[in-house]
Amino acid sequence: MGKRHYPLESHHIKRLISHFAEGGILESHKDVPEAVRDELYEEQKLEKSKRKGGQAVGTGVQYPPININVLLSQSTAHEIDLSAHKALGEWQALSPLNIPGPRDLAVDEYVYNVMLENGLDLEQVYKDQDPKFFIEKGVKIGIARHFVEDIGKWVKNVKKAVSVCETL
């Protein structure tokens, strides 16, 4: 698939370690097992389709945009209008962050740093199931909820990948 660089994640590295432990050779890119290559290519395709915001994976259906209009009473609209001007003024005073790299990776790193600063590990966060902690530390509500709720799914996927490595 060309001379493109494919970043290895922990589950890829574990599979390569298993390959090497079973007597496989890893002297060059050509020695990477075909199953690992296929997995890397597939993950890159999925990542590329996510970034493009294209079709849903596997369905072939592109979802139409959703517009939600909320009609407010005049008194509520006036209150929101005043607070919006204040918020807009505060927002304009901030300079752009110019976050290097993909924003989703920056969010992952930020959540990771919040955990480290507070001495937390994944098991503790999973047992607590408390996204409010991360929200109070400045993580967006949706991201905090997904992070906390998806730990169990992530562990299952890692275990599957490790078991695949062990069978190779």
PDB file of C-alpha atoms in Angstrom:
ATOM      1  CA  MET A   1       0.000   0.000   0.000  1.00  0.00           C
ATOM      2  CA  GLY A   2       2.828   2.363  -0.796  1.00  0.00           C
ATOM      3  CA  LYS A   3       5.536   3.816   1.381  1.00  0.00           C
ATOM      4  CA  ARG A   4       3.173   5.499   3.806  1.00  0.00           C
ATOM      5  CA  HIS A   5       3.970   5.496   7.543  1.00  0.00           C
ATOM      6  CA  TYR A   6       1.410   3.616   9.632  1.00  0.00           C
ATOM      7  CA  PRO A   7       1.639   4.417  13.360  1.00  0.00           C
ATOM      8  CA  LEU A   8       1.644   1.315  15.554  1.00  0.00           C
ATOM      9  CA  GLU A   9      -0.598   1.168  18.579  1.00  0.00           C
ATOM     10  CA  SER A  10      -0.119  -1.118  21.575  1.00  0.00           C
ATOM     11  CA  HIS A  11      -2.224  -3.941  20.120  1.00  0.00           C
ATOM     12  CA  HIS A  12      -0.126  -3.903  16.930  1.00  0.00           C
ATOM     13  CA  ILE A  13       3.092  -4.029  18.923  1.00  0.00           C
ATOM     14  CA  LYS A  14       1.811  -6.935  21.029  1.00  0.00           C
ATOM     15  CA  ARG A  15       1.056  -8.877  17.861  1.00  0.00           C
ATOM     16  CA  LEU A  16       4.548  -8.181  16.532  1.00  0.00           C
ATOM     17  CA  ILE A  17       6.073  -9.286  19.847  1.00  0.00           C
ATOM     18  CA  SER A  18       4.077 -12.523  19.689  1.00  0.00           C
ATOM     19  CA  HIS A  19       5.248 -13.063  16.107  1.00  0.00           C
ATOM     20  CA  PHE A  20       8.858 -12.554  17.168  1.00  0.00           C
ATOM     21  CA  ALA A  21       8.478 -14.746  20.289  1.00  0.00           C
ATOM     22  CA  GLU A  22       7.240 -17.586  18.089  1.00  0.00           C
ATOM     23  CA  GLY A  23      10.409 -17.426  16.042  1.00  0.00           C
ATOM     24  CA  GLY A  24       9.305 -14.918  13.420  1.00  0.00           C
ATOM     25  CA  ILE A  25      11.840 -12.524  11.951  1.00  0.00           C
ATOM     26  CA  LEU A  26      11.407  -8.749  12.168  1.00  0.00           C
ATOM     27  CA  GLU A  27      14.351  -7.209  10.354  1.00  0.00           C
ATOM     28  CA  SER A  28      12.457  -4.964   7.936  1.00  0.00           C
ATOM     29  CA  HIS A  29       8.984  -3.819   6.933  1.00  0.00           C
ATOM     30  CA  LYS A  30       8.726  -6.865   4.682  1.00  0.00           C
ATOM     31  CA  ASP A  31       8.776  -9.139   7.762  1.00  0.00           C
ATOM     32  CA  VAL A  32       5.572  -7.696   9.265  1.00  0.00           C
ATOM     33  CA  PRO A  33       2.928 -10.464   9.284  1.00  0.00           C
ATOM     34  CA  GLU A  34       0.243 -10.069   6.619  1.00  0.00           C
ATOM     35  CA  ALA A  35      -2.547 -10.061   9.244  1.00  0.00           C
ATOM     36  CA  VAL A  36      -0.963  -7.069  11.009  1.00  0.00           C
ATOM     37  CA  ARG A  37      -0.543  -5.228   7.697  1.00  0.00           C
ATOM     38  CA  ASP A  38      -4.164  -5.871   6.764  1.00  0.00           C
ATOM     39  CA  GLU A  39      -5.294  -4.594  10.156  1.00  0.00           C
ATOM     40  CA  LEU A  40      -3.202  -1.422   9.775  1.00  0.00           C
ATOM     41  CA  TYR A  41      -4.576  -0.786   6.283  1.00  0.00           C
ATOM     42  CA  GLU A  42      -8.159  -1.340   7.446  1.00  0.00           C
ATOM     43  CA  GLU A  43      -7.730   0.977  10.448  1.00  0.00           C
ATOM     44  CA  GLN A  44      -6.300   3.676   8.177  1.00  0.00           C
ATOM     45  CA  LYS A  45      -9.275   3.325   5.809  1.00  0.00           C
ATOM     46  CA  LEU A  46     -11.681   3.694   8.732  1.00  0.00           C
ATOM     47  CA  GLU A  47      -9.777   6.703  10.070  1.00  0.00           C
ATOM     48  CA  LYS A  48      -9.743   8.319   6.639  1.00  0.00           C
ATOM     49  CA  SER A  49     -13.488   7.833   6.194  1.00  0.00           C
ATOM     50  CA  LYS A  50     -14.099   9.306   9.672  1.00  0.00           C
ATOM     51  CA  ARG A  51     -12.065  12.416   8.837  1.00  0.00           C
ATOM     52  CA  LYS A  52     -13.857  12.908   5.538  1.00  0.00           C
ATOM     53  CA  GLY A  53     -17.198  12.640   7.314  1.00  0.00           C
ATOM     54  CA  GLY A  54     -18.383  10.451   4.509  1.00  0.00           C
ATOM     55  CA  GLN A  55     -20.549   7.420   4.508  1.00  0.00           C
ATOM     56  CA  ALA A  56     -21.201   5.307   7.549  1.00  0.00           C
ATOM     57  CA  VAL A  57     -18.889   2.308   7.585  1.00  0.00           C
ATOM     58  CA  GLY A  58     -20.476  -0.835   6.226  1.00  0.00           C
ATOM     59  CA  THR A  59     -23.875   0.703   5.422  1.00  0.00           C
ATOM     60  CA  GLY A  60     -23.126   2.604   2.251  1.00  0.00           C
ATOM     61  CA  VAL A  61     -25.702   5.189   3.372  1.00  0.00           C
ATOM     62  CA  GLN A  62     -24.820   8.805   3.917  1.00  0.00           C
ATOM     63  CA  TYR A  63     -27.000  10.399   6.553  1.00  0.00           C
ATOM     64  CA  PRO A  64     -28.598  13.729   5.676  1.00  0.00           C
ATOM     65  CA  PRO A  65     -27.802  16.730   7.859  1.00  0.00           C
ATOM     66  CA  ILE A  66     -30.204  17.413  10.710  1.00  0.00           C
ATOM     67  CA  ASN A  67     -31.448  20.940  11.394  1.00  0.00           C
ATOM     68  CA  ILE A  68     -33.008  21.691  14.759  1.00  0.00           C
ATOM     69  CA  ASN A  69     -34.866  24.971  15.192  1.00  0.00           C
ATOM     70  CA  VAL A  70     -35.883  26.103  18.656  1.00  0.00           C
ATOM     71  CA  LEU A  71     -38.426  28.900  18.922  1.00  0.00           C
ATOM     72  CA  LEU A  72     -38.130  30.803  22.186  1.00  0.00           C
ATOM     73  CA  SER A  73     -40.503  33.206  23.872  1.00  0.00           C
ATOM     74  CA  GLN A  74     -39.513  36.872  23.593  1.00  0.00           C
ATOM     75  CA  SER A  75     -38.429  37.170  27.238  1.00  0.00           C
ATOM     76  CA  THR A  76     -36.236  34.072  27.007  1.00  0.00           C
ATOM     77  CA  ALA A  77     -34.814  35.212  23.685  1.00  0.00           C
ATOM     78  CA  HIS A  78     -33.910  38.613  25.202  1.00  0.00           C
ATOM     79  CA  GLU A  79     -32.116  36.966  28.159  1.00  0.00           C
ATOM     80  CA  ILE A  80     -30.181  34.674  25.841  1.00  0.00           C
ATOM     81  CA  ASP A  81     -29.364  37.597  23.555  1.00  0.00           C
ATOM     82  CA  LEU A  82     -27.758  39.530  26.441  1.00  0.00           C
ATOM     83  CA  SER A  83     -25.754  36.548  27.651  1.00  0.00           C
ATOM     84  CA  ALA A  84     -24.724  35.761  24.078  1.00  0.00           C
ATOM     85  CA  HIS A  85     -23.187  39.226  23.668  1.00  0.00           C
ATOM     86  CA  LYS A  86     -21.250  38.787  26.904  1.00  0.00           C
ATOM     87  CA  ALA A  87     -20.060  35.307  25.902  1.00  0.00           C
ATOM     88  CA  LEU A  88     -19.144  36.536  22.425  1.00  0.00           C
ATOM     89  CA  GLY A  89     -17.044  39.329  23.919  1.00  0.00           C
ATOM     90  CA  GLU A  90     -15.224  36.873  26.195  1.00  0.00           C
ATOM     91  CA  TRP A  91     -14.706  34.441  23.329  1.00  0.00           C
ATOM     92  CA  GLN A  92     -13.230  37.069  21.039  1.00  0.00           C
ATOM     93  CA  ALA A  93     -10.742  38.083  23.740  1.00  0.00           C
ATOM     94  CA  LEU A  94      -9.220  34.584  23.715  1.00  0.00           C
ATOM     95  CA  SER A  95      -6.488  33.906  21.222  1.00  0.00           C
ATOM     96  CA  PRO A  96      -6.699  30.682  19.185  1.00  0.00           C
ATOM     97  CA  LEU A  97      -4.984  27.661  20.718  1.00  0.00           C
ATOM     98  CA  ASN A  98      -3.390  26.413  17.486  1.00  0.00           C
ATOM     99  CA  ILE A  99      -3.482  22.822  18.729  1.00  0.00           C
ATOM    100  CA  PRO A 100      -0.787  20.799  16.943  1.00  0.00           C
ATOM    101  CA  GLY A 101      -1.890  17.566  15.302  1.00  0.00           C
ATOM    102  CA  PRO A 102      -5.351  16.028  15.157  1.00  0.00           C
ATOM    103  CA  ARG A 103      -7.750  17.398  17.763  1.00  0.00           C
ATOM    104  CA  ASP A 104      -9.068  13.963  18.768  1.00  0.00           C
ATOM    105  CA  LEU A 105      -5.534  12.919  19.720  1.00  0.00           C
ATOM    106  CA  ALA A 106      -5.090  16.160  21.665  1.00  0.00           C
ATOM    107  CA  VAL A 107      -8.292  15.409  23.597  1.00  0.00           C
ATOM    108  CA  ASP A 108      -7.071  11.882  24.363  1.00  0.00           C
ATOM    109  CA  GLU A 109      -3.776  13.290  25.621  1.00  0.00           C
ATOM    110  CA  TYR A 110      -5.568  15.917  27.733  1.00  0.00           C
ATOM    111  CA  VAL A 111      -7.846  13.329  29.383  1.00  0.00           C
ATOM    112  CA  TYR A 112      -4.798  11.124  29.946  1.00  0.00           C
ATOM    113  CA  ASN A 113      -2.978  14.028  31.646  1.00  0.00           C
ATOM    114  CA  VAL A 114      -6.002  14.751  33.877  1.00  0.00           C
ATOM    115  CA  MET A 115      -5.931  11.099  34.973  1.00  0.00           C
ATOM    116  CA  LEU A 116      -2.188  11.157  35.672  1.00  0.00           C
ATOM    117  CA  GLU A 117      -2.352  14.429  37.593  1.00  0.00           C
ATOM    118  CA  ASN A 118      -4.991  12.923  39.873  1.00  0.00           C
ATOM    119  CA  GLY A 119      -3.359   9.498  40.260  1.00  0.00           C
ATOM    120  CA  LEU A 120      -6.165   7.655  38.478  1.00  0.00           C
ATOM    121  CA  ASP A 121      -5.952   4.514  36.395  1.00  0.00           C
ATOM    122  CA  LEU A 122      -8.497   3.028  33.980  1.00  0.00           C
ATOM    123  CA  GLU A 123      -9.875   0.558  36.508  1.00  0.00           C
ATOM    124  CA  GLN A 124     -10.630   3.316  39.030  1.00  0.00           C
ATOM    125  CA  VAL A 125     -12.328   5.481  36.406  1.00  0.00           C
ATOM    126  CA  TYR A 126     -14.304   2.460  35.161  1.00  0.00           C
ATOM    127  CA  LYS A 127     -15.490   1.547  38.683  1.00  0.00           C
ATOM    128  CA  ASP A 128     -16.495   5.144  39.504  1.00  0.00           C
ATOM    129  CA  GLN A 129     -18.367   5.717  36.205  1.00  0.00           C
ATOM    130  CA  ASP A 130     -18.231   9.451  36.997  1.00  0.00           C
ATOM    131  CA  PRO A 131     -17.787  11.683  33.946  1.00  0.00           C
ATOM    132  CA  LYS A 132     -18.509  14.731  36.160  1.00  0.00           C
ATOM    133  CA  PHE A 133     -14.933  14.546  37.473  1.00  0.00           C
ATOM    134  CA  PHE A 134     -13.541  15.087  33.962  1.00  0.00           C
ATOM    135  CA  ILE A 135     -16.196  17.684  33.130  1.00  0.00           C
ATOM    136  CA  GLU A 136     -15.136  19.707  36.189  1.00  0.00           C
ATOM    137  CA  LYS A 137     -11.543  19.514  34.926  1.00  0.00           C
ATOM    138  CA  GLY A 138     -12.563  21.111  31.605  1.00  0.00           C
ATOM    139  CA  VAL A 139     -13.276  18.054  29.427  1.00  0.00           C
ATOM    140  CA  LYS A 140     -16.391  18.457  27.263  1.00  0.00           C
ATOM    141  CA  ILE A 141     -19.484  16.606  28.513  1.00  0.00           C
ATOM    142  CA  GLY A 142     -19.845  14.263  25.530  1.00  0.00           C
ATOM    143  CA  ILE A 143     -16.166  13.393  25.443  1.00  0.00           C
ATOM    144  CA  ALA A 144     -16.066  12.765  29.197  1.00  0.00           C
ATOM    145  CA  ARG A 145     -19.124  10.507  29.046  1.00  0.00           C
ATOM    146  CA  HIS A 146     -17.753   8.492  26.113  1.00  0.00           C
ATOM    147  CA  PHE A 147     -14.356   8.194  27.754  1.00  0.00           C
ATOM    148  CA  VAL A 148     -15.784   6.814  31.005  1.00  0.00           C
ATOM    149  CA  GLU A 149     -18.479   4.636  29.419  1.00  0.00           C
ATOM    150  CA  ASP A 150     -16.257   3.142  26.702  1.00  0.00           C
ATOM    151  CA  ILE A 151     -13.459   1.832  28.939  1.00  0.00           C
ATOM    152  CA  GLY A 152     -15.151  -1.592  29.199  1.00  0.00           C
ATOM    153  CA  LYS A 153     -15.554  -1.832  25.409  1.00  0.00           C
ATOM    154  CA  TRP A 154     -11.941  -0.801  24.895  1.00  0.00           C
ATOM    155  CA  VAL A 155     -10.674  -3.473  27.309  1.00  0.00           C
ATOM    156  CA  LYS A 156     -12.722  -6.147  25.502  1.00  0.00           C
ATOM    157  CA  ASN A 157     -11.241  -5.086  22.153  1.00  0.00           C
ATOM    158  CA  VAL A 158      -7.700  -5.140  23.534  1.00  0.00           C
ATOM    159  CA  LYS A 159      -8.280  -8.614  25.003  1.00  0.00           C
ATOM    160  CA  LYS A 160      -9.540  -9.834  21.610  1.00  0.00           C
ATOM    161  CA  ALA A 161      -6.464  -8.393  19.903  1.00  0.00           C
ATOM    162  CA  VAL A 162      -4.150 -10.015  22.456  1.00  0.00           C
ATOM    163  CA  SER A 163      -5.866 -13.396  22.067  1.00  0.00           C
ATOM    164  CA  VAL A 164      -5.481 -13.102  18.287  1.00  0.00           C
ATOM    165  CA  CYS A 165      -1.785 -12.366  18.838  1.00  0.00           C
ATOM    166  CA  GLU A 166      -1.420 -15.416  21.017  1.00  0.00           C
ATOM    167  CA  THR A 167      -2.993 -17.670  18.372  1.00  0.00           C
ATOM    168  CA  LEU A 168      -0.767 -16.372  15.560  1.00  0.00           C
TER     169      LEU A 168
END
